[in-house]
Amino acid sequence: MKKILLGTTALVTAGLLAGPALASDPLKVTVGGNVVTGFYFVDADHVGGTASQDTKVALVARNIDIKAEGTLDNGLVAGVDAKLQLGSDWNANNVQNGSANFRQLFAYLEGGFGKFEIGGTDGAAYKMHYTSPWFVPGNGVDSPNIYNGVSSKYGYNNYSSSPEVRLSTFSLMATDSNKISYFTPRLAGFQLGLSYTPDAQNHGPSENGLVLLPKDYTNNPYDYNNINQVFEIALNYAGTFGGVDVGVDGFYTGGNAMNNVNADPEEYGLGANLGYAGFTLGGAWYQSNDLDYKYGISYARKDAGAEVWTVGLKYATGPWTVGIAYLDGQDNSDGGLGNYRDGRESQTVQLGGGYNLGSGVDIGLDLQWASNQHNDSWNSTSYDTKSGGLVLAIAF
């Protein structure tokens, strides 16, 4: 899943000056990235007659980040941000293992007016969201990079290692798709963000700008990514009261269903963080309507939906971080979609922490308890997993 982006969008205070731009120094280019690895011991229930692996090596969040930024002579800050994803180990059907793709690529301008972003990136609802804290290096319960739960899946081999229930409180309807976003300056602690995505069918900066795509160019009404005209609005607050750091947000995302699908896909979310004396208490709530989400892709589907909530507590002192967090995901799809959609639910508890060895190198302990249930009358089954692993995360 995606790397968590918490809190606010930083804005510079430089003003927008009238007149032509003067000659400026070239933008400064930096290259970095991150890799998260983990070795886990896993004790999981069998799914039918199929046993899960009892050890696991995870290799996730493997990105190369290329950034160019500079301050122009008229005071504007301009930049380009490119995130190169080095393959994917969660769904080889979408991204071949060993491949490299630009997951995000966008340009931006900042000034006293706020910040504009245009290109393939996450929207305002995603970037301005608060949620339960991450305390294990590179992993958490909300949008986990490493998830060790198992569940049944009606389809290929009747089994899958991917969760059937949504495990994120973030807006993912148009994640990474080409869009335009605007963030206001932060005034009295408040900031407003708006995003518009003409076409959410292609996640990532894939269009080359040479043609206009037809409004309906897929045949199956339930093909993945059958959403366009996505609008996002988010508002958050960041401030300090009596030594307590406060962050709160709310967002709404709405899209247009294509191919004559009778659906109105939408997402709602709330989040909050409180920080004091090294402690961070955080949580979030999310709900979607007429929206399905599988294998990292959102698509419009009448009467599909989900509700997710999470809460967590983290304590950090010096190089040490410890914490505990919980996430509950519930499929709220209407029974008219078929009994296989009724009552799916997932719970995850994470306990652990990390230690910073220096220079962007963190090592941590990750303990997970995951449960996936089908609560419908004909298949009331629960699949439980306990796992523990050593995580090594390196940012460069």
Short mmCIF file of N, CA and C in Angstrom, two decimals, residues 173-328:
data_model
loop_
_atom_site.label_atom_id
_atom_site.label_comp_id
_atom_site.label_asym_id
_atom_site.label_seq_id
_atom_site.Cartn_x
_atom_site.Cartn_y
_atom_site.Cartn_z
N MET A 173 -9.85 7.10 -4.19
CA MET A 173 -10.62 7.03 -5.42
C MET A 173 -9.79 7.46 -6.63
N ALA A 174 -8.95 8.49 -6.46
CA ALA A 174 -8.17 9.00 -7.59
C ALA A 174 -6.69 9.07 -7.24
N THR A 175 -6.25 8.17 -6.36
CA THR A 175 -4.86 8.21 -5.91
C THR A 175 -3.90 8.07 -7.08
N ASP A 176 -2.89 8.93 -7.14
CA ASP A 176 -1.82 8.93 -8.14
C ASP A 176 -2.27 9.33 -9.54
N SER A 177 -3.57 9.48 -9.78
CA SER A 177 -4.04 9.86 -11.11
C SER A 177 -3.66 11.31 -11.43
N ASN A 178 -3.61 11.63 -12.72
CA ASN A 178 -3.31 13.00 -13.13
C ASN A 178 -4.41 13.94 -12.66
N LYS A 179 -4.02 15.00 -11.96
CA LYS A 179 -5.00 15.92 -11.37
C LYS A 179 -4.38 17.29 -11.19
N ILE A 180 -5.22 18.24 -10.82
CA ILE A 180 -4.77 19.56 -10.41
C ILE A 180 -5.27 19.81 -9.01
N SER A 181 -4.40 20.34 -8.14
CA SER A 181 -4.75 20.59 -6.74
C SER A 181 -4.33 22.00 -6.35
N TYR A 182 -5.08 22.55 -5.43
CA TYR A 182 -4.75 23.85 -4.86
C TYR A 182 -4.88 23.78 -3.34
N PHE A 183 -3.85 24.30 -2.64
CA PHE A 183 -3.84 24.38 -1.18
C PHE A 183 -3.72 25.84 -0.79
N THR A 184 -4.63 26.32 0.04
CA THR A 184 -4.57 27.70 0.49
C THR A 184 -3.42 27.87 1.48
N PRO A 185 -3.00 29.12 1.71
CA PRO A 185 -2.09 29.35 2.84
C PRO A 185 -2.78 28.96 4.14
N ARG A 186 -1.99 28.62 5.12
CA ARG A 186 -2.58 28.29 6.43
C ARG A 186 -2.86 29.58 7.18
N LEU A 187 -4.14 29.78 7.52
CA LEU A 187 -4.59 30.99 8.20
C LEU A 187 -5.20 30.61 9.54
N ALA A 188 -4.64 31.16 10.64
CA ALA A 188 -5.13 30.86 11.99
C ALA A 188 -5.18 29.36 12.23
N GLY A 189 -4.26 28.64 11.64
CA GLY A 189 -4.19 27.20 11.82
C GLY A 189 -4.96 26.39 10.81
N PHE A 190 -5.82 27.01 10.00
CA PHE A 190 -6.67 26.29 9.06
C PHE A 190 -6.09 26.33 7.65
N GLN A 191 -6.32 25.24 6.93
CA GLN A 191 -5.92 25.16 5.53
C GLN A 191 -6.97 24.38 4.75
N LEU A 192 -7.28 24.89 3.55
CA LEU A 192 -8.26 24.25 2.66
C LEU A 192 -7.52 23.70 1.45
N GLY A 193 -7.90 22.49 1.03
CA GLY A 193 -7.33 21.88 -0.15
C GLY A 193 -8.41 21.41 -1.11
N LEU A 194 -8.19 21.61 -2.42
CA LEU A 194 -9.12 21.20 -3.46
C LEU A 194 -8.36 20.44 -4.54
N SER A 195 -8.97 19.38 -5.07
CA SER A 195 -8.36 18.62 -6.16
C SER A 195 -9.43 18.25 -7.18
N TYR A 196 -9.00 18.21 -8.47
CA TYR A 196 -9.89 17.79 -9.54
C TYR A 196 -9.14 16.83 -10.46
N THR A 197 -9.74 15.66 -10.69
CA THR A 197 -9.16 14.62 -11.55
C THR A 197 -10.10 14.35 -12.71
N PRO A 198 -9.73 14.71 -13.95
CA PRO A 198 -10.64 14.45 -15.07
C PRO A 198 -10.90 12.97 -15.31
N ASP A 199 -9.88 12.13 -15.11
CA ASP A 199 -10.01 10.70 -15.41
C ASP A 199 -9.23 9.91 -14.38
N ALA A 200 -9.94 9.14 -13.56
CA ALA A 200 -9.29 8.34 -12.51
C ALA A 200 -9.04 6.91 -12.96
N GLN A 201 -9.24 6.61 -14.24
CA GLN A 201 -9.10 5.23 -14.69
C GLN A 201 -7.65 4.78 -14.74
N ASN A 202 -6.74 5.71 -14.95
CA ASN A 202 -5.33 5.35 -15.00
C ASN A 202 -4.62 5.89 -13.77
N HIS A 203 -4.27 5.01 -12.85
CA HIS A 203 -3.56 5.43 -11.65
C HIS A 203 -2.09 5.58 -11.99
N GLY A 204 -1.54 6.74 -11.74
CA GLY A 204 -0.17 7.03 -12.12
C GLY A 204 -0.15 7.97 -13.31
N PRO A 205 0.99 8.62 -13.54
CA PRO A 205 1.10 9.62 -14.62
C PRO A 205 1.28 8.94 -15.97
N SER A 206 0.22 8.31 -16.50
CA SER A 206 0.37 7.47 -17.69
C SER A 206 0.01 8.17 -18.99
N GLU A 207 -0.93 9.14 -18.96
CA GLU A 207 -1.33 9.78 -20.21
C GLU A 207 -0.20 10.67 -20.73
N ASN A 208 -0.02 10.67 -22.06
CA ASN A 208 1.06 11.46 -22.64
C ASN A 208 0.61 12.80 -23.20
N GLY A 209 -0.67 13.11 -23.13
CA GLY A 209 -1.15 14.41 -23.56
C GLY A 209 -1.33 14.57 -25.05
N LEU A 210 -1.18 13.50 -25.82
CA LEU A 210 -1.26 13.59 -27.27
C LEU A 210 -2.69 13.46 -27.79
N VAL A 211 -3.58 12.87 -27.02
CA VAL A 211 -4.95 12.64 -27.48
C VAL A 211 -5.92 12.97 -26.35
N LEU A 212 -7.17 13.12 -26.73
CA LEU A 212 -8.26 13.22 -25.75
C LEU A 212 -8.93 11.86 -25.66
N LEU A 213 -9.10 11.36 -24.45
CA LEU A 213 -9.73 10.06 -24.27
C LEU A 213 -11.24 10.19 -24.35
N PRO A 214 -11.92 9.23 -25.01
CA PRO A 214 -13.39 9.24 -24.98
C PRO A 214 -13.90 9.16 -23.55
N LYS A 215 -15.08 9.71 -23.33
CA LYS A 215 -15.63 9.68 -21.97
C LYS A 215 -15.95 8.27 -21.51
N ASP A 216 -16.33 7.40 -22.43
CA ASP A 216 -16.62 6.01 -22.09
C ASP A 216 -15.88 5.12 -23.09
N TYR A 217 -14.75 4.58 -22.70
CA TYR A 217 -13.99 3.80 -23.66
C TYR A 217 -13.69 2.38 -23.17
N THR A 218 -14.42 1.93 -22.14
CA THR A 218 -14.31 0.54 -21.72
C THR A 218 -15.65 -0.15 -21.95
N ASN A 219 -15.62 -1.45 -22.14
CA ASN A 219 -16.83 -2.18 -22.49
C ASN A 219 -17.57 -2.72 -21.27
N ASN A 220 -16.84 -3.29 -20.34
CA ASN A 220 -17.45 -3.87 -19.16
C ASN A 220 -17.82 -2.76 -18.18
N PRO A 221 -19.08 -2.63 -17.78
CA PRO A 221 -19.45 -1.53 -16.88
C PRO A 221 -18.78 -1.63 -15.53
N TYR A 222 -18.24 -2.81 -15.17
CA TYR A 222 -17.58 -2.96 -13.89
C TYR A 222 -16.08 -3.16 -14.06
N ASP A 223 -15.53 -2.72 -15.20
CA ASP A 223 -14.08 -2.71 -15.33
C ASP A 223 -13.50 -1.84 -14.23
N TYR A 224 -12.29 -2.20 -13.81
CA TYR A 224 -11.61 -1.37 -12.81
C TYR A 224 -11.43 0.05 -13.35
N ASN A 225 -11.45 1.02 -12.44
CA ASN A 225 -11.19 2.42 -12.77
C ASN A 225 -12.27 3.02 -13.65
N ASN A 226 -13.53 2.65 -13.44
CA ASN A 226 -14.61 3.20 -14.26
C ASN A 226 -15.14 4.50 -13.66
N ILE A 227 -14.24 5.41 -13.27
CA ILE A 227 -14.60 6.65 -12.60
C ILE A 227 -13.86 7.81 -13.26
N ASN A 228 -14.58 8.91 -13.48
CA ASN A 228 -13.93 10.14 -13.92
C ASN A 228 -14.55 11.32 -13.18
N GLN A 229 -14.05 12.51 -13.50
CA GLN A 229 -14.57 13.75 -12.91
C GLN A 229 -14.59 13.67 -11.38
N VAL A 230 -13.44 13.39 -10.78
CA VAL A 230 -13.35 13.25 -9.33
C VAL A 230 -13.00 14.60 -8.71
N PHE A 231 -13.78 15.00 -7.71
CA PHE A 231 -13.56 16.26 -7.00
C PHE A 231 -13.28 15.94 -5.53
N GLU A 232 -12.25 16.58 -4.97
CA GLU A 232 -11.90 16.39 -3.57
C GLU A 232 -11.86 17.74 -2.86
N ILE A 233 -12.36 17.76 -1.66
CA ILE A 233 -12.25 18.94 -0.81
C ILE A 233 -11.86 18.47 0.59
N ALA A 234 -10.88 19.15 1.17
CA ALA A 234 -10.39 18.78 2.50
C ALA A 234 -10.09 20.04 3.29
N LEU A 235 -10.31 19.96 4.58
CA LEU A 235 -10.01 21.05 5.49
C LEU A 235 -9.32 20.47 6.70
N ASN A 236 -8.18 21.05 7.09
CA ASN A 236 -7.57 20.59 8.32
C ASN A 236 -7.09 21.77 9.16
N TYR A 237 -6.79 21.45 10.41
CA TYR A 237 -6.33 22.46 11.37
C TYR A 237 -5.10 21.91 12.08
N ALA A 238 -4.09 22.76 12.26
CA ALA A 238 -2.89 22.40 13.01
C ALA A 238 -2.55 23.54 13.96
N GLY A 239 -2.43 23.23 15.24
CA GLY A 239 -2.11 24.26 16.21
C GLY A 239 -1.68 23.65 17.52
N THR A 240 -1.37 24.51 18.49
CA THR A 240 -0.91 24.07 19.81
C THR A 240 -1.68 24.81 20.88
N PHE A 241 -2.18 24.05 21.86
CA PHE A 241 -2.91 24.63 22.99
C PHE A 241 -2.32 24.09 24.29
N GLY A 242 -1.74 24.99 25.08
CA GLY A 242 -1.20 24.57 26.37
C GLY A 242 -0.19 23.46 26.26
N GLY A 243 0.64 23.49 25.24
CA GLY A 243 1.64 22.45 25.07
C GLY A 243 1.15 21.21 24.37
N VAL A 244 -0.13 21.16 24.00
CA VAL A 244 -0.70 20.01 23.29
C VAL A 244 -0.81 20.34 21.81
N ASP A 245 -0.13 19.57 20.98
CA ASP A 245 -0.23 19.74 19.53
C ASP A 245 -1.52 19.09 19.03
N VAL A 246 -2.28 19.83 18.24
CA VAL A 246 -3.58 19.37 17.76
C VAL A 246 -3.60 19.38 16.24
N GLY A 247 -4.05 18.30 15.64
CA GLY A 247 -4.27 18.23 14.21
C GLY A 247 -5.60 17.55 13.93
N VAL A 248 -6.46 18.18 13.15
CA VAL A 248 -7.79 17.64 12.86
C VAL A 248 -8.07 17.86 11.37
N ASP A 249 -8.76 16.89 10.74
CA ASP A 249 -9.12 17.08 9.34
C ASP A 249 -10.46 16.45 9.03
N GLY A 250 -11.05 16.88 7.93
CA GLY A 250 -12.23 16.26 7.35
C GLY A 250 -12.17 16.38 5.85
N PHE A 251 -12.68 15.38 5.13
CA PHE A 251 -12.62 15.44 3.68
C PHE A 251 -13.85 14.79 3.05
N TYR A 252 -14.09 15.19 1.79
CA TYR A 252 -15.12 14.58 0.95
C TYR A 252 -14.56 14.40 -0.45
N THR A 253 -14.81 13.23 -1.05
CA THR A 253 -14.41 12.95 -2.43
C THR A 253 -15.62 12.38 -3.17
N GLY A 254 -15.91 12.94 -4.33
CA GLY A 254 -17.02 12.45 -5.14
C GLY A 254 -16.59 12.29 -6.59
N GLY A 255 -17.11 11.27 -7.26
CA GLY A 255 -16.75 11.01 -8.64
C GLY A 255 -17.95 10.67 -9.50
N ASN A 256 -17.70 10.57 -10.80
CA ASN A 256 -18.74 10.25 -11.77
C ASN A 256 -18.52 8.83 -12.28
N ALA A 257 -19.55 7.98 -12.18
CA ALA A 257 -19.44 6.61 -12.67
C ALA A 257 -19.64 6.58 -14.17
N MET A 258 -18.76 5.86 -14.87
CA MET A 258 -18.81 5.76 -16.33
C MET A 258 -19.58 4.53 -16.78
N ASN A 259 -19.76 4.42 -18.09
CA ASN A 259 -20.33 3.23 -18.73
C ASN A 259 -21.75 2.92 -18.25
N ASN A 260 -22.54 3.98 -18.02
CA ASN A 260 -23.94 3.81 -17.64
C ASN A 260 -24.11 3.04 -16.34
N VAL A 261 -23.13 3.08 -15.48
CA VAL A 261 -23.24 2.46 -14.16
C VAL A 261 -24.09 3.37 -13.27
N ASN A 262 -25.14 2.84 -12.69
CA ASN A 262 -26.04 3.61 -11.84
C ASN A 262 -25.46 3.70 -10.44
N ALA A 263 -24.45 4.54 -10.29
CA ALA A 263 -23.77 4.65 -9.01
C ALA A 263 -23.26 6.08 -8.84
N ASP A 264 -23.15 6.50 -7.60
CA ASP A 264 -22.60 7.81 -7.25
C ASP A 264 -21.46 7.60 -6.25
N PRO A 265 -20.27 7.24 -6.72
CA PRO A 265 -19.17 6.94 -5.79
C PRO A 265 -18.75 8.15 -4.99
N GLU A 266 -18.58 7.96 -3.68
CA GLU A 266 -18.17 9.04 -2.81
C GLU A 266 -17.48 8.48 -1.58
N GLU A 267 -16.64 9.34 -0.98
CA GLU A 267 -15.88 8.99 0.22
C GLU A 267 -15.98 10.15 1.22
N TYR A 268 -16.05 9.79 2.52
CA TYR A 268 -16.02 10.75 3.61
C TYR A 268 -14.95 10.31 4.60
N GLY A 269 -14.33 11.26 5.28
CA GLY A 269 -13.36 10.87 6.29
C GLY A 269 -13.10 11.97 7.30
N LEU A 270 -12.74 11.55 8.51
CA LEU A 270 -12.34 12.43 9.59
C LEU A 270 -11.09 11.86 10.24
N GLY A 271 -10.22 12.73 10.73
CA GLY A 271 -9.03 12.25 11.43
C GLY A 271 -8.56 13.26 12.44
N ALA A 272 -7.79 12.80 13.44
CA ALA A 272 -7.29 13.70 14.47
C ALA A 272 -6.04 13.13 15.10
N ASN A 273 -5.13 14.01 15.50
CA ASN A 273 -3.92 13.67 16.26
C ASN A 273 -3.79 14.64 17.43
N LEU A 274 -3.39 14.11 18.58
CA LEU A 274 -3.05 14.91 19.75
C LEU A 274 -1.65 14.50 20.20
N GLY A 275 -0.78 15.48 20.37
CA GLY A 275 0.59 15.19 20.77
C GLY A 275 0.99 15.95 22.01
N TYR A 276 1.61 15.24 22.98
CA TYR A 276 2.05 15.88 24.22
C TYR A 276 3.17 15.08 24.85
N ALA A 277 4.28 15.75 25.16
CA ALA A 277 5.39 15.15 25.93
C ALA A 277 5.85 13.82 25.33
N GLY A 278 5.94 13.75 24.03
CA GLY A 278 6.41 12.54 23.36
C GLY A 278 5.32 11.56 22.99
N PHE A 279 4.10 11.75 23.50
CA PHE A 279 2.98 10.86 23.19
C PHE A 279 2.19 11.43 22.00
N THR A 280 1.71 10.55 21.13
CA THR A 280 0.81 10.91 20.05
C THR A 280 -0.38 9.96 20.06
N LEU A 281 -1.56 10.53 20.26
CA LEU A 281 -2.81 9.77 20.20
C LEU A 281 -3.52 10.17 18.92
N GLY A 282 -3.85 9.18 18.09
CA GLY A 282 -4.47 9.52 16.82
C GLY A 282 -5.51 8.50 16.39
N GLY A 283 -6.41 8.94 15.56
CA GLY A 283 -7.44 8.05 15.04
C GLY A 283 -8.10 8.65 13.83
N ALA A 284 -8.92 7.83 13.15
CA ALA A 284 -9.61 8.29 11.95
C ALA A 284 -10.83 7.43 11.70
N TRP A 285 -11.76 7.99 10.92
CA TRP A 285 -12.98 7.29 10.50
C TRP A 285 -13.19 7.54 9.01
N TYR A 286 -13.67 6.52 8.29
CA TYR A 286 -13.86 6.61 6.83
C TYR A 286 -15.12 5.86 6.45
N GLN A 287 -15.82 6.40 5.44
CA GLN A 287 -16.97 5.69 4.87
C GLN A 287 -17.03 5.94 3.37
N SER A 288 -17.40 4.92 2.61
CA SER A 288 -17.58 5.08 1.17
C SER A 288 -18.95 4.54 0.77
N ASN A 289 -19.50 5.10 -0.30
CA ASN A 289 -20.78 4.67 -0.86
C ASN A 289 -20.63 4.46 -2.37
N ASP A 290 -21.24 3.40 -2.88
CA ASP A 290 -21.18 3.07 -4.31
C ASP A 290 -19.75 3.00 -4.82
N LEU A 291 -18.86 2.49 -3.98
CA LEU A 291 -17.45 2.42 -4.33
C LEU A 291 -16.86 1.10 -3.86
N ASP A 292 -16.24 0.37 -4.77
CA ASP A 292 -15.54 -0.86 -4.43
C ASP A 292 -14.04 -0.60 -4.53
N TYR A 293 -13.27 -1.34 -3.75
CA TYR A 293 -11.83 -1.13 -3.74
C TYR A 293 -11.15 -2.48 -3.58
N LYS A 294 -10.47 -2.93 -4.66
CA LYS A 294 -9.77 -4.21 -4.64
C LYS A 294 -8.42 -4.06 -5.33
N TYR A 295 -7.43 -4.74 -4.78
CA TYR A 295 -6.11 -4.81 -5.40
C TYR A 295 -5.54 -3.43 -5.68
N GLY A 296 -5.84 -2.47 -4.82
CA GLY A 296 -5.30 -1.13 -4.97
C GLY A 296 -6.01 -0.26 -5.97
N ILE A 297 -7.19 -0.67 -6.46
CA ILE A 297 -7.89 0.08 -7.50
C ILE A 297 -9.33 0.32 -7.05
N SER A 298 -9.81 1.55 -7.23
CA SER A 298 -11.20 1.89 -6.91
C SER A 298 -12.04 1.82 -8.16
N TYR A 299 -13.29 1.35 -8.02
CA TYR A 299 -14.23 1.42 -9.13
C TYR A 299 -15.65 1.57 -8.61
N ALA A 300 -16.46 2.26 -9.42
CA ALA A 300 -17.85 2.53 -9.03
C ALA A 300 -18.68 1.26 -9.16
N ARG A 301 -19.50 1.00 -8.12
CA ARG A 301 -20.37 -0.17 -8.12
C ARG A 301 -21.57 0.14 -7.23
N LYS A 302 -22.75 0.06 -7.78
CA LYS A 302 -23.95 0.39 -7.03
C LYS A 302 -24.08 -0.46 -5.77
N ASP A 303 -24.35 0.20 -4.64
CA ASP A 303 -24.60 -0.43 -3.35
C ASP A 303 -23.36 -1.04 -2.71
N ALA A 304 -22.18 -0.85 -3.31
CA ALA A 304 -20.94 -1.27 -2.63
C ALA A 304 -20.52 -0.17 -1.65
N GLY A 305 -19.80 -0.54 -0.62
CA GLY A 305 -19.36 0.45 0.35
C GLY A 305 -18.57 -0.17 1.47
N ALA A 306 -17.94 0.69 2.25
CA ALA A 306 -17.11 0.22 3.36
C ALA A 306 -17.09 1.27 4.46
N GLU A 307 -16.84 0.81 5.68
CA GLU A 307 -16.62 1.70 6.83
C GLU A 307 -15.39 1.22 7.56
N VAL A 308 -14.47 2.15 7.86
CA VAL A 308 -13.21 1.82 8.50
C VAL A 308 -12.95 2.83 9.61
N TRP A 309 -12.46 2.34 10.74
CA TRP A 309 -12.02 3.25 11.79
C TRP A 309 -10.76 2.69 12.45
N THR A 310 -9.97 3.58 13.02
CA THR A 310 -8.71 3.19 13.62
C THR A 310 -8.36 4.12 14.77
N VAL A 311 -7.58 3.61 15.72
CA VAL A 311 -7.09 4.41 16.83
C VAL A 311 -5.74 3.85 17.25
N GLY A 312 -4.84 4.72 17.69
CA GLY A 312 -3.52 4.26 18.09
C GLY A 312 -2.83 5.24 19.01
N LEU A 313 -1.83 4.74 19.74
CA LEU A 313 -1.04 5.56 20.67
C LEU A 313 0.43 5.26 20.46
N LYS A 314 1.23 6.33 20.32
CA LYS A 314 2.67 6.20 20.10
C LYS A 314 3.41 7.02 21.14
N TYR A 315 4.57 6.52 21.57
CA TYR A 315 5.46 7.30 22.43
C TYR A 315 6.86 7.30 21.84
N ALA A 316 7.45 8.47 21.71
CA ALA A 316 8.79 8.60 21.14
C ALA A 316 9.68 9.36 22.10
N THR A 317 10.88 8.85 22.31
CA THR A 317 11.87 9.53 23.11
C THR A 317 13.25 9.22 22.55
N GLY A 318 13.99 10.25 22.21
CA GLY A 318 15.30 10.05 21.60
C GLY A 318 15.16 9.21 20.34
N PRO A 319 15.98 8.17 20.19
CA PRO A 319 15.89 7.32 19.00
C PRO A 319 14.80 6.25 19.09
N TRP A 320 14.12 6.14 20.23
CA TRP A 320 13.15 5.06 20.45
C TRP A 320 11.73 5.49 20.13
N THR A 321 10.95 4.54 19.60
CA THR A 321 9.53 4.73 19.37
C THR A 321 8.80 3.44 19.69
N VAL A 322 7.71 3.52 20.46
CA VAL A 322 6.89 2.34 20.76
C VAL A 322 5.42 2.73 20.62
N GLY A 323 4.56 1.72 20.43
CA GLY A 323 3.16 2.05 20.31
C GLY A 323 2.26 0.85 20.13
N ILE A 324 0.97 1.13 20.10
CA ILE A 324 -0.06 0.13 19.86
C ILE A 324 -1.16 0.78 19.04
N ALA A 325 -1.76 0.03 18.10
CA ALA A 325 -2.81 0.58 17.24
C ALA A 325 -3.80 -0.51 16.87
N TYR A 326 -5.01 -0.07 16.53
CA TYR A 326 -6.10 -0.99 16.15
C TYR A 326 -6.83 -0.43 14.94
N LEU A 327 -7.23 -1.31 14.03
CA LEU A 327 -8.04 -0.91 12.87
C LEU A 327 -9.16 -1.91 12.66
N ASP A 328 -10.36 -1.40 12.39
CA ASP A 328 -11.53 -2.22 12.10
C ASP A 328 -12.08 -1.81 10.74
#
